[in-house]
């Protein structure tokens, strides 16, 4: 708007310490949303649901997953295999994750995630575990076959 343009004078919108009015407006709107009780309740609910779903996957794939750790929607999958192998298997399922310390795969979904997105992600994690188990099952057979 014309009013917003008056605040965007040379040097105020892009320098490191210039304030960046657009970013501050976005940050202000995000904080207003985040302090609402229903927003935080949603984050807690989705975190609880995701943790339960991940615990079920851990129970189904104990050769791959040792456990689940973290709080709300800041969760990690503690791996029995190398975490980079799980990260790659998840990437093959089109789910981007990142490895963390102590052989963990970090999950940081957006705070506005909903149950359908959780189910989609959990399906990808489950399929990645199945693929990794198949690799583990074939690894000894290949080694034994090569030695004969």
PDB file of C-alpha atoms in Angstrom:
ATOM      1  CA  UNK A   1       0.000   0.000   0.000  1.00  0.00           C
ATOM      2  CA  UNK A   2       0.989   3.650  -0.256  1.00  0.00           C
ATOM      3  CA  UNK A   3       1.198   3.795   3.543  1.00  0.00           C
ATOM      4  CA  UNK A   4       3.543   0.762   3.683  1.00  0.00           C
ATOM      5  CA  UNK A   5       5.679   2.196   0.886  1.00  0.00           C
ATOM      6  CA  UNK A   6       6.415   5.322   2.974  1.00  0.00           C
ATOM      7  CA  UNK A   7       8.192   3.093   5.517  1.00  0.00           C
ATOM      8  CA  UNK A   8      10.339   1.407   2.869  1.00  0.00           C
ATOM      9  CA  UNK A   9      12.932   4.122   2.356  1.00  0.00           C
ATOM     10  CA  UNK A  10      16.419   3.497   1.012  1.00  0.00           C
ATOM     11  CA  UNK A  11      18.484   1.475   3.471  1.00  0.00           C
ATOM     12  CA  UNK A  12      15.622   0.453   5.763  1.00  0.00           C
ATOM     13  CA  UNK A  13      14.428  -2.672   3.991  1.00  0.00           C
ATOM     14  CA  UNK A  14      17.485  -4.746   3.231  1.00  0.00           C
ATOM     15  CA  UNK A  15      20.521  -3.992   5.313  1.00  0.00           C
ATOM     16  CA  UNK A  16      21.652  -6.346   8.038  1.00  0.00           C
ATOM     17  CA  UNK A  17      20.608  -4.004  10.838  1.00  0.00           C
ATOM     18  CA  UNK A  18      18.021  -1.973   8.903  1.00  0.00           C
ATOM     19  CA  UNK A  19      14.942  -3.424  10.601  1.00  0.00           C
ATOM     20  CA  UNK A  20      13.240  -4.995   7.569  1.00  0.00           C
ATOM     21  CA  UNK A  21       9.616  -3.847   8.079  1.00  0.00           C
ATOM     22  CA  UNK A  22       8.141  -6.675   6.002  1.00  0.00           C
ATOM     23  CA  UNK A  23       9.903  -9.375   8.038  1.00  0.00           C
ATOM     24  CA  UNK A  24       8.871  -7.665  11.274  1.00  0.00           C
ATOM     25  CA  UNK A  25       5.217  -7.554  10.145  1.00  0.00           C
ATOM     26  CA  UNK A  26       5.340 -11.261   9.291  1.00  0.00           C
ATOM     27  CA  UNK A  27       7.039 -12.087  12.603  1.00  0.00           C
ATOM     28  CA  UNK A  28       4.447 -10.045  14.505  1.00  0.00           C
ATOM     29  CA  UNK A  29       1.573 -11.868  12.807  1.00  0.00           C
ATOM     30  CA  UNK A  30       3.210 -15.239  13.508  1.00  0.00           C
ATOM     31  CA  UNK A  31       3.698 -14.426  17.196  1.00  0.00           C
ATOM     32  CA  UNK A  32       0.059 -13.265  17.494  1.00  0.00           C
ATOM     33  CA  UNK A  33      -1.039 -16.644  16.133  1.00  0.00           C
ATOM     34  CA  UNK A  34       1.358 -18.658  18.284  1.00  0.00           C
ATOM     35  CA  UNK A  35       0.328 -17.157  21.636  1.00  0.00           C
ATOM     36  CA  UNK A  36      -3.305 -18.191  21.198  1.00  0.00           C
ATOM     37  CA  UNK A  37      -4.153 -21.086  23.518  1.00  0.00           C
ATOM     38  CA  UNK A  38      -5.850 -23.071  20.741  1.00  0.00           C
ATOM     39  CA  UNK A  39      -2.650 -22.914  18.674  1.00  0.00           C
ATOM     40  CA  UNK A  40      -0.519 -24.336  21.478  1.00  0.00           C
ATOM     41  CA  UNK A  41      -3.167 -26.961  22.239  1.00  0.00           C
ATOM     42  CA  UNK A  42      -3.065 -27.998  18.574  1.00  0.00           C
ATOM     43  CA  UNK A  43       0.736 -28.314  18.704  1.00  0.00           C
ATOM     44  CA  UNK A  44       0.508 -30.465  21.835  1.00  0.00           C
ATOM     45  CA  UNK A  45      -2.225 -32.649  20.308  1.00  0.00           C
ATOM     46  CA  UNK A  46      -0.354 -33.166  17.048  1.00  0.00           C
ATOM     47  CA  UNK A  47       2.870 -33.872  18.932  1.00  0.00           C
ATOM     48  CA  UNK A  48       1.140 -36.485  21.097  1.00  0.00           C
ATOM     49  CA  UNK A  49      -0.413 -38.098  18.034  1.00  0.00           C
ATOM     50  CA  UNK A  50       2.862 -38.150  16.107  1.00  0.00           C
ATOM     51  CA  UNK A  51       4.745 -39.587  19.068  1.00  0.00           C
ATOM     52  CA  UNK A  52       2.173 -42.397  19.442  1.00  0.00           C
ATOM     53  CA  UNK A  53       2.323 -43.199  15.736  1.00  0.00           C
ATOM     54  CA  UNK A  54       6.128 -43.242  15.805  1.00  0.00           C
ATOM     55  CA  UNK A  55       6.096 -45.517  18.871  1.00  0.00           C
ATOM     56  CA  UNK A  56       3.939 -47.977  16.915  1.00  0.00           C
ATOM     57  CA  UNK A  57       6.425 -47.881  14.030  1.00  0.00           C
ATOM     58  CA  UNK A  58       9.283 -48.439  16.476  1.00  0.00           C
ATOM     59  CA  UNK A  59       7.436 -51.493  17.839  1.00  0.00           C
ATOM     60  CA  UNK A  60       6.909 -52.815  14.297  1.00  0.00           C
ATOM     61  CA  UNK A  61      10.527 -52.215  13.212  1.00  0.00           C
ATOM     62  CA  UNK A  62      12.793 -52.856  16.209  1.00  0.00           C
ATOM     63  CA  UNK A  63      15.801 -53.632  13.993  1.00  0.00           C
ATOM     64  CA  UNK A  64      15.635 -50.086  12.624  1.00  0.00           C
ATOM     65  CA  UNK A  65      14.276 -47.899  15.438  1.00  0.00           C
ATOM     66  CA  UNK A  66      15.429 -47.989  19.036  1.00  0.00           C
ATOM     67  CA  UNK A  67      13.009 -45.355  20.290  1.00  0.00           C
ATOM     68  CA  UNK A  68      11.421 -41.937  19.987  1.00  0.00           C
ATOM     69  CA  UNK A  69      12.449 -38.879  21.953  1.00  0.00           C
ATOM     70  CA  UNK A  70      11.586 -35.211  22.213  1.00  0.00           C
ATOM     71  CA  UNK A  71       8.614 -33.007  23.034  1.00  0.00           C
ATOM     72  CA  UNK A  72       5.539 -31.828  21.130  1.00  0.00           C
ATOM     73  CA  UNK A  73       6.472 -31.551  17.443  1.00  0.00           C
ATOM     74  CA  UNK A  74      10.224 -31.517  18.044  1.00  0.00           C
ATOM     75  CA  UNK A  75      10.879 -35.257  17.891  1.00  0.00           C
ATOM     76  CA  UNK A  76      13.729 -37.569  17.097  1.00  0.00           C
ATOM     77  CA  UNK A  77      13.925 -41.176  15.995  1.00  0.00           C
ATOM     78  CA  UNK A  78      16.794 -42.963  17.769  1.00  0.00           C
ATOM     79  CA  UNK A  79      18.138 -45.470  15.253  1.00  0.00           C
ATOM     80  CA  UNK A  80      19.639 -48.936  15.649  1.00  0.00           C
ATOM     81  CA  UNK A  81      21.050 -48.584  12.131  1.00  0.00           C
ATOM     82  CA  UNK A  82      23.123 -45.619  10.993  1.00  0.00           C
ATOM     83  CA  UNK A  83      20.895 -42.546  11.026  1.00  0.00           C
ATOM     84  CA  UNK A  84      22.184 -41.514   7.587  1.00  0.00           C
ATOM     85  CA  UNK A  85      20.730 -44.751   6.175  1.00  0.00           C
ATOM     86  CA  UNK A  86      17.300 -43.855   7.545  1.00  0.00           C
ATOM     87  CA  UNK A  87      17.627 -40.254   6.310  1.00  0.00           C
ATOM     88  CA  UNK A  88      18.359 -41.591   2.805  1.00  0.00           C
ATOM     89  CA  UNK A  89      15.508 -44.113   2.927  1.00  0.00           C
ATOM     90  CA  UNK A  90      13.162 -41.314   3.988  1.00  0.00           C
ATOM     91  CA  UNK A  91      14.456 -39.129   1.171  1.00  0.00           C
ATOM     92  CA  UNK A  92      13.670 -41.993  -1.215  1.00  0.00           C
ATOM     93  CA  UNK A  93      10.093 -41.759   0.146  1.00  0.00           C
ATOM     94  CA  UNK A  94      10.140 -37.966  -0.479  1.00  0.00           C
ATOM     95  CA  UNK A  95      10.302 -37.074   3.207  1.00  0.00           C
ATOM     96  CA  UNK A  96      13.100 -34.662   4.082  1.00  0.00           C
ATOM     97  CA  UNK A  97      14.728 -35.121   7.466  1.00  0.00           C
ATOM     98  CA  UNK A  98      18.141 -34.482   8.936  1.00  0.00           C
ATOM     99  CA  UNK A  99      20.444 -36.510  11.115  1.00  0.00           C
ATOM    100  CA  UNK A 100      21.268 -35.329  14.605  1.00  0.00           C
ATOM    101  CA  UNK A 101      23.687 -36.352  17.326  1.00  0.00           C
ATOM    102  CA  UNK A 102      23.519 -39.703  19.096  1.00  0.00           C
ATOM    103  CA  UNK A 103      22.382 -41.490  15.908  1.00  0.00           C
ATOM    104  CA  UNK A 104      19.005 -39.729  15.784  1.00  0.00           C
ATOM    105  CA  UNK A 105      16.882 -38.596  12.839  1.00  0.00           C
ATOM    106  CA  UNK A 106      15.314 -35.244  13.626  1.00  0.00           C
ATOM    107  CA  UNK A 107      11.653 -34.571  12.805  1.00  0.00           C
ATOM    108  CA  UNK A 108      10.506 -30.953  12.909  1.00  0.00           C
ATOM    109  CA  UNK A 109       7.167 -30.682  11.107  1.00  0.00           C
ATOM    110  CA  UNK A 110       5.452 -27.311  10.763  1.00  0.00           C
ATOM    111  CA  UNK A 111       3.432 -26.332  13.812  1.00  0.00           C
ATOM    112  CA  UNK A 112       0.284 -26.048  11.671  1.00  0.00           C
ATOM    113  CA  UNK A 113       0.452 -29.698  10.584  1.00  0.00           C
ATOM    114  CA  UNK A 114      -2.774 -31.692  10.698  1.00  0.00           C
ATOM    115  CA  UNK A 115      -3.627 -35.348  11.232  1.00  0.00           C
ATOM    116  CA  UNK A 116      -3.729 -36.184   7.512  1.00  0.00           C
ATOM    117  CA  UNK A 117      -0.187 -34.860   7.094  1.00  0.00           C
ATOM    118  CA  UNK A 118       0.960 -36.876  10.108  1.00  0.00           C
ATOM    119  CA  UNK A 119      -0.535 -40.019   8.587  1.00  0.00           C
ATOM    120  CA  UNK A 120       1.197 -39.319   5.277  1.00  0.00           C
ATOM    121  CA  UNK A 121       4.568 -38.809   6.970  1.00  0.00           C
ATOM    122  CA  UNK A 122       4.154 -41.880   9.187  1.00  0.00           C
ATOM    123  CA  UNK A 123       3.334 -43.977   6.123  1.00  0.00           C
ATOM    124  CA  UNK A 124       6.558 -42.822   4.506  1.00  0.00           C
ATOM    125  CA  UNK A 125       8.542 -43.591   7.645  1.00  0.00           C
ATOM    126  CA  UNK A 126       7.009 -47.066   7.816  1.00  0.00           C
ATOM    127  CA  UNK A 127       7.784 -47.755   4.136  1.00  0.00           C
ATOM    128  CA  UNK A 128      11.363 -46.554   4.642  1.00  0.00           C
ATOM    129  CA  UNK A 129      11.760 -48.973   7.575  1.00  0.00           C
ATOM    130  CA  UNK A 130      10.404 -51.859   5.471  1.00  0.00           C
ATOM    131  CA  UNK A 131      12.896 -51.020   2.703  1.00  0.00           C
ATOM    132  CA  UNK A 132      15.764 -50.899   5.198  1.00  0.00           C
ATOM    133  CA  UNK A 133      14.728 -54.228   6.741  1.00  0.00           C
ATOM    134  CA  UNK A 134      14.755 -55.773   3.272  1.00  0.00           C
ATOM    135  CA  UNK A 135      18.314 -54.487   2.770  1.00  0.00           C
ATOM    136  CA  UNK A 136      19.345 -55.911   6.135  1.00  0.00           C
ATOM    137  CA  UNK A 137      17.787 -59.275   5.272  1.00  0.00           C
ATOM    138  CA  UNK A 138      19.646 -59.406   1.951  1.00  0.00           C
ATOM    139  CA  UNK A 139      23.008 -58.243   3.297  1.00  0.00           C
ATOM    140  CA  UNK A 140      24.047 -61.562   4.954  1.00  0.00           C
ATOM    141  CA  UNK A 141      22.839 -63.559   1.955  1.00  0.00           C
ATOM    142  CA  UNK A 142      25.024 -61.530  -0.390  1.00  0.00           C
ATOM    143  CA  UNK A 143      28.019 -61.861   1.915  1.00  0.00           C
ATOM    144  CA  UNK A 144      27.501 -65.609   2.238  1.00  0.00           C
ATOM    145  CA  UNK A 145      26.909 -65.986  -1.500  1.00  0.00           C
ATOM    146  CA  UNK A 146      30.131 -64.150  -2.303  1.00  0.00           C
ATOM    147  CA  UNK A 147      32.172 -66.313   0.081  1.00  0.00           C
ATOM    148  CA  UNK A 148      31.038 -69.614  -1.437  1.00  0.00           C
TER     149      UNK A 148
END
